[in-house]
Coordinates of C-alpha atoms in Angstrom, one line a residue:
M1 CA -38.3 15.4 -100.9
T2 CA -36.4 18.5 -102.0
T3 CA -32.8 19.5 -101.3
S4 CA -32.0 22.4 -99.2
E5 CA -31.2 24.4 -102.3
A6 CA -34.6 23.6 -103.7
A7 CA -36.2 24.5 -100.4
S8 CA -34.7 27.9 -100.5
Q9 CA -35.7 28.4 -104.1
Q10 CA -39.3 27.6 -103.2
Q11 CA -39.5 30.6 -100.9
A12 CA -41.2 33.5 -102.5
A13 CA -39.3 36.8 -102.6
P14 CA -40.6 39.1 -99.9
T15 CA -42.6 42.1 -100.9
A16 CA -41.3 45.5 -99.8
P17 CA -43.5 45.7 -96.7
Q18 CA -42.5 42.1 -95.8
A19 CA -38.8 42.9 -96.2
E20 CA -39.2 46.0 -94.0
R21 CA -40.7 43.8 -91.2
G22 CA -38.3 40.9 -91.7
G23 CA -35.1 42.5 -90.7
T24 CA -32.0 43.5 -92.7
S25 CA -32.1 40.4 -94.9
G26 CA -35.8 40.7 -95.7
R27 CA -36.3 37.2 -94.4
T28 CA -38.9 36.3 -91.7
V29 CA -39.2 33.2 -89.5
F30 CA -42.3 32.4 -87.4
L31 CA -41.8 31.2 -83.9
L32 CA -44.3 29.1 -82.0
A33 CA -43.5 28.0 -78.4
H34 CA -45.1 26.3 -75.4
T35 CA -45.1 29.3 -73.2
G36 CA -46.1 27.2 -70.2
R37 CA -42.7 25.5 -70.2
P38 CA -39.8 27.5 -68.7
A39 CA -37.5 25.6 -71.0
A40 CA -39.5 26.7 -74.0
I41 CA -39.3 30.4 -72.9
R42 CA -35.5 30.2 -72.5
S43 CA -35.1 28.4 -75.8
A44 CA -37.3 30.9 -77.6
E45 CA -35.1 33.8 -76.2
L46 CA -32.0 32.1 -77.5
V47 CA -33.5 31.4 -81.0
V48 CA -34.9 35.0 -81.3
Q49 CA -31.5 36.5 -80.3
G50 CA -29.7 34.3 -82.8
L51 CA -31.9 35.1 -85.7
L52 CA -32.1 38.8 -85.1
R53 CA -28.4 38.9 -84.7
C54 CA -28.1 37.6 -88.3
G55 CA -30.6 40.0 -89.7
I56 CA -33.6 37.6 -89.9
G57 CA -36.9 38.9 -88.7
V58 CA -39.0 37.0 -86.1
R59 CA -42.8 36.9 -85.9
V60 CA -44.8 35.5 -83.0
L61 CA -48.4 35.3 -82.0
A62 CA -49.5 38.3 -79.9
E63 CA -51.1 35.9 -77.4
E64 CA -47.7 34.3 -76.7
A65 CA -45.6 37.5 -76.9
A66 CA -46.5 38.6 -73.4
D67 CA -45.0 35.4 -71.9
L68 CA -41.8 35.6 -74.0
P69 CA -38.7 37.9 -73.4
L70 CA -38.9 39.5 -76.8
P71 CA -37.3 42.7 -78.1
D72 CA -39.4 45.4 -79.6
S73 CA -38.2 44.4 -83.1
A74 CA -40.0 41.1 -83.0
E75 CA -43.3 41.3 -84.9
R76 CA -46.5 40.5 -83.1
V77 CA -49.5 39.2 -85.0
E78 CA -53.1 38.4 -84.1
A79 CA -54.5 35.0 -85.1
G80 CA -58.2 34.2 -85.6
P81 CA -61.1 33.8 -88.0
G82 CA -61.2 36.5 -90.7
R83 CA -57.6 37.4 -90.2
P84 CA -54.9 36.8 -92.9
D85 CA -52.6 33.8 -92.6
V86 CA -50.1 34.7 -89.8
L87 CA -47.4 32.9 -91.7
E88 CA -47.8 35.0 -94.9
G89 CA -44.3 36.0 -96.1
C90 CA -42.5 33.6 -93.7
E91 CA -40.0 31.1 -95.0
L92 CA -40.1 28.7 -92.0
L93 CA -42.1 27.9 -88.9
V94 CA -39.9 27.0 -85.8
V95 CA -41.8 25.2 -83.1
L96 CA -40.5 24.8 -79.6
G97 CA -42.2 22.2 -77.3
G98 CA -43.5 18.7 -77.0
D99 CA -45.7 16.6 -79.2
G100 CA -48.8 18.6 -78.5
T101 CA -47.1 21.9 -79.5
L102 CA -45.7 20.3 -82.6
L103 CA -49.2 19.2 -83.6
R104 CA -50.4 22.7 -83.0
G105 CA -47.7 24.0 -85.2
A106 CA -48.7 21.5 -87.9
E107 CA -52.1 23.2 -88.0
F108 CA -50.4 26.5 -89.0
A109 CA -48.0 24.7 -91.4
R110 CA -50.7 22.8 -93.3
R111 CA -52.8 25.9 -93.7
S112 CA -49.9 28.0 -95.1
G113 CA -47.7 25.4 -96.8
V114 CA -44.7 26.8 -94.8
P115 CA -42.2 24.1 -93.7
M116 CA -42.2 23.4 -89.9
L117 CA -39.0 22.8 -88.0
G118 CA -39.6 21.2 -84.6
V119 CA -37.4 21.4 -81.6
N120 CA -38.3 18.8 -79.0
L121 CA -38.7 19.9 -75.4
G122 CA -40.9 17.0 -74.4
R123 CA -40.5 13.3 -73.9
V124 CA -40.5 11.6 -77.3
G125 CA -41.1 14.1 -80.1
F126 CA -41.0 12.0 -83.3
L127 CA -42.1 15.1 -85.3
A128 CA -39.2 17.1 -84.0
E129 CA -36.0 17.5 -85.9
A130 CA -33.8 18.8 -83.1
E131 CA -33.4 18.7 -79.3
R132 CA -32.9 21.6 -76.9
D133 CA -29.1 21.2 -76.9
D134 CA -29.2 21.8 -80.7
L135 CA -30.4 25.4 -80.6
D136 CA -27.2 26.9 -82.0
K137 CA -27.2 24.4 -84.8
V138 CA -30.9 25.2 -85.5
V139 CA -30.2 28.9 -85.8
D140 CA -27.2 28.3 -88.0
R141 CA -29.1 26.0 -90.4
V142 CA -32.0 28.4 -90.6
V143 CA -29.7 31.3 -91.4
T144 CA -27.8 29.4 -94.1
R145 CA -31.0 27.6 -95.3
A146 CA -29.2 24.3 -94.8
Y147 CA -32.2 22.1 -94.5
E148 CA -34.3 19.8 -96.6
V149 CA -38.1 19.7 -96.9
E150 CA -40.2 16.6 -96.9
E151 CA -43.9 16.2 -97.2
R152 CA -45.9 14.1 -94.8
M153 CA -49.2 12.5 -95.6
T154 CA -52.3 13.8 -93.8
L155 CA -55.9 12.5 -93.4
D156 CA -59.1 14.1 -94.5
V157 CA -61.9 13.1 -92.2
L158 CA -65.7 13.3 -92.9
V159 CA -68.5 12.6 -90.5
R160 CA -72.0 11.6 -91.8
N161 CA -75.2 11.3 -89.8
D162 CA -78.5 10.2 -91.4
G163 CA -76.8 10.4 -94.8
H164 CA -75.7 14.1 -94.4
V165 CA -72.2 15.4 -93.9
V166 CA -72.2 17.0 -90.5
H167 CA -68.5 17.6 -89.9
T168 CA -65.2 17.7 -91.8
D169 CA -61.7 17.7 -90.3
W170 CA -58.1 16.6 -90.9
A171 CA -55.2 15.0 -89.1
L172 CA -51.5 14.5 -89.4
N173 CA -51.1 11.6 -86.9
E174 CA -54.5 10.0 -86.5
A175 CA -58.3 10.3 -86.4
S176 CA -59.7 8.1 -83.6
V177 CA -63.2 7.0 -83.0
E178 CA -63.6 6.4 -79.3
K179 CA -66.2 5.6 -76.7
A180 CA -67.5 8.6 -74.8
A181 CA -68.6 6.7 -71.6
R182 CA -65.9 4.8 -69.7
E183 CA -68.3 2.1 -68.4
R184 CA -69.8 1.1 -71.8
L185 CA -68.2 -0.5 -74.9
L186 CA -68.5 1.3 -78.3
E187 CA -70.0 -1.0 -80.9
V188 CA -68.6 -0.3 -84.4
V189 CA -68.3 -1.9 -87.8
T190 CA -65.1 -1.2 -89.7
E191 CA -65.0 -0.9 -93.5
V192 CA -62.3 -0.7 -96.2
D193 CA -63.0 0.5 -99.7
G194 CA -66.7 0.1 -99.3
R195 CA -66.6 -3.4 -98.0
P196 CA -67.2 -4.4 -94.3
V197 CA -64.3 -5.9 -92.4
S198 CA -65.4 -6.6 -88.8
R199 CA -67.9 -5.7 -86.1
F200 CA -66.8 -5.5 -82.5
G201 CA -67.2 -3.7 -79.2
G202 CA -64.3 -2.0 -77.6
D203 CA -62.7 1.3 -76.8
G204 CA -62.7 2.5 -80.4
V205 CA -60.6 2.5 -83.6
V206 CA -57.5 4.5 -84.6
C207 CA -57.1 5.5 -88.3
A208 CA -53.5 6.7 -88.8
T209 CA -50.9 7.8 -91.2
P210 CA -47.3 6.4 -91.2
T211 CA -46.3 9.6 -89.3
G212 CA -48.9 8.7 -86.7
S213 CA -47.9 5.0 -86.5
T214 CA -45.5 5.9 -83.6
A215 CA -48.1 7.8 -81.7
Y216 CA -51.6 6.7 -80.6
A217 CA -51.7 3.8 -83.1
F218 CA -48.4 2.5 -81.6
S219 CA -49.9 2.6 -78.1
A220 CA -52.9 0.7 -79.3
G221 CA -50.7 -2.1 -80.6
G222 CA -50.4 -1.1 -84.3
P223 CA -47.3 -1.5 -86.4
V224 CA -44.5 1.0 -86.8
V225 CA -44.5 2.2 -90.4
W226 CA -41.6 4.0 -92.0
P227 CA -42.5 7.5 -93.2
E228 CA -41.5 6.8 -96.7
V229 CA -44.2 4.1 -97.0
E230 CA -47.4 5.4 -98.4
A231 CA -50.2 3.6 -96.5
L232 CA -53.2 4.1 -94.2
L233 CA -53.5 2.2 -90.8
M234 CA -56.6 1.0 -89.0
V235 CA -56.0 -0.1 -85.4
P236 CA -58.7 -1.4 -83.1
I237 CA -58.5 -0.2 -79.4
S238 CA -59.0 -2.9 -76.8
A239 CA -61.5 -4.8 -79.0
H240 CA -63.6 -7.7 -77.7
A241 CA -63.4 -9.8 -80.9
L242 CA -61.7 -12.8 -82.3
F243 CA -60.5 -10.8 -85.3
A244 CA -59.6 -7.3 -84.5
K245 CA -56.1 -7.0 -85.9
P246 CA -54.3 -3.8 -87.1
L247 CA -54.7 -3.3 -90.9
V248 CA -52.4 -1.6 -93.3
T249 CA -54.1 -0.5 -96.5
A250 CA -53.3 1.3 -99.7
P251 CA -52.8 5.0 -99.6
D252 CA -55.8 5.6 -101.8
S253 CA -58.1 3.4 -99.7
V254 CA -61.1 4.8 -97.9
L255 CA -61.5 3.7 -94.3
A256 CA -64.8 3.9 -92.5
V257 CA -66.0 3.3 -89.0
E258 CA -69.7 3.1 -88.4
V259 CA -71.0 3.6 -84.8
Q260 CA -73.9 1.2 -84.4
P261 CA -77.4 2.5 -83.7
Q262 CA -77.9 0.7 -80.4
T263 CA -74.5 1.7 -78.9
P264 CA -73.8 4.8 -76.7
N265 CA -72.5 7.9 -78.3
G266 CA -68.9 8.0 -79.4
V267 CA -66.4 10.8 -80.0
L268 CA -64.1 11.7 -82.8
W269 CA -60.6 13.0 -82.0
C270 CA -58.2 14.4 -84.6
D271 CA -54.6 14.5 -83.5
G272 CA -55.9 14.6 -79.9
R273 CA -56.6 18.3 -80.4
R274 CA -60.0 18.7 -82.1
T275 CA -63.0 16.7 -81.1
V276 CA -66.7 16.3 -82.1
E277 CA -69.4 14.1 -80.7
L278 CA -70.6 11.1 -82.7
P279 CA -74.2 10.1 -82.1
A280 CA -75.3 6.5 -82.4
G281 CA -75.5 5.7 -86.1
A282 CA -72.8 8.2 -87.2
R283 CA -70.3 7.2 -89.9
V284 CA -66.7 8.4 -90.0
E285 CA -64.8 8.2 -93.3
V286 CA -61.1 8.7 -93.5
R287 CA -59.0 9.0 -96.7
R288 CA -55.6 10.4 -97.7
G289 CA -55.5 14.2 -97.2
A290 CA -55.4 16.5 -100.1
I291 CA -52.9 18.8 -98.4
P292 CA -49.7 17.5 -96.8
V293 CA -47.7 18.9 -94.0
R294 CA -44.2 20.0 -94.9
L295 CA -41.4 19.3 -92.4
A296 CA -37.9 20.9 -92.5
R297 CA -35.2 18.3 -91.9
L298 CA -31.6 19.0 -90.7
H299 CA -30.3 15.5 -90.6
H300 CA -29.9 12.6 -93.0
A301 CA -30.2 10.0 -90.2
S302 CA -32.4 7.0 -91.1
F303 CA -35.8 6.5 -89.5
T304 CA -34.3 3.3 -88.0
D305 CA -31.8 5.3 -86.1
R306 CA -34.5 7.8 -85.0
L307 CA -36.7 4.9 -83.8
V308 CA -33.8 3.4 -81.8
A309 CA -32.9 6.7 -80.2
K310 CA -36.5 7.9 -79.4
F311 CA -37.5 4.6 -77.8
A312 CA -34.0 3.8 -76.4
L313 CA -34.2 0.4 -78.0
P314 CA -31.5 -2.2 -77.0
V315 CA -29.1 -2.8 -79.9
A316 CA -26.0 -4.0 -78.0
G317 CA -24.5 -7.0 -79.7
W318 CA -25.3 -5.8 -83.2
R319 CA -22.4 -6.7 -85.5
G320 CA -23.6 -5.2 -88.8
A321 CA -24.0 -6.6 -92.2
P322 CA -21.1 -8.7 -93.6
H323 CA -18.8 -6.8 -95.9

């Protein structure tokens, strides 16, 4: 983790064209919002006004610009294959929305290496650093670069079929192998570091990072893992087996899930956003990702406090450690 000073030093000096686009300060912030939420539209308006007022340029996706009340000075960019990175020259990615929007933002953040600052407009929002009531503080911290940057582990995912690699992907939270047909169990064999662990039928298996331990893996009965812990998780989903417990492995372990030949087809989901069909006999391998996602942090609150707040855990009666 770097300090806010280090975070600001890591930002490359803008070129002349970038400075011209980025407002009087030569700085540019990219804004991503869930335009289907009225709260996100209003929040985006407030953030854009605050940044432009301080001379910081704002860049948005052209596909979102039509749904946002943006001034002409806001830069619109097209995203898509063959186009340059939309975050090029930006120092920060500000995301307004729920968990799905934040995971969408993570796709941009990972590709570019630009830190992502999430503002939660959804229900839980573990990836978010601020809430809707904190918008003034968010703008102030961005303007003064008063934030720290931490790196979160990701997953690299590889699918083999008949010995050939047929698909590659990645995930910040989890890669889940799931049954495609509701009425049939998915038969799988799990593996850790090249050795078989267990065969069972069930709804599937979740392979997760510590960041994803409070998402799908948590719902499937997995442990909560503090983000500072470097580890991989493997959590069976509704398994029909005597031994189908959640596993926590070393960060350099290789996890694998083999879909058995006689079972119906399965499906691979990465962060609940990207999916690919798994034919019977397919093998999914999951390992630590080569590229992390960088998150901007405004607070020094412990993960314990974040956990208690997000899940509204009862802590009445706590007396604290003896002095």
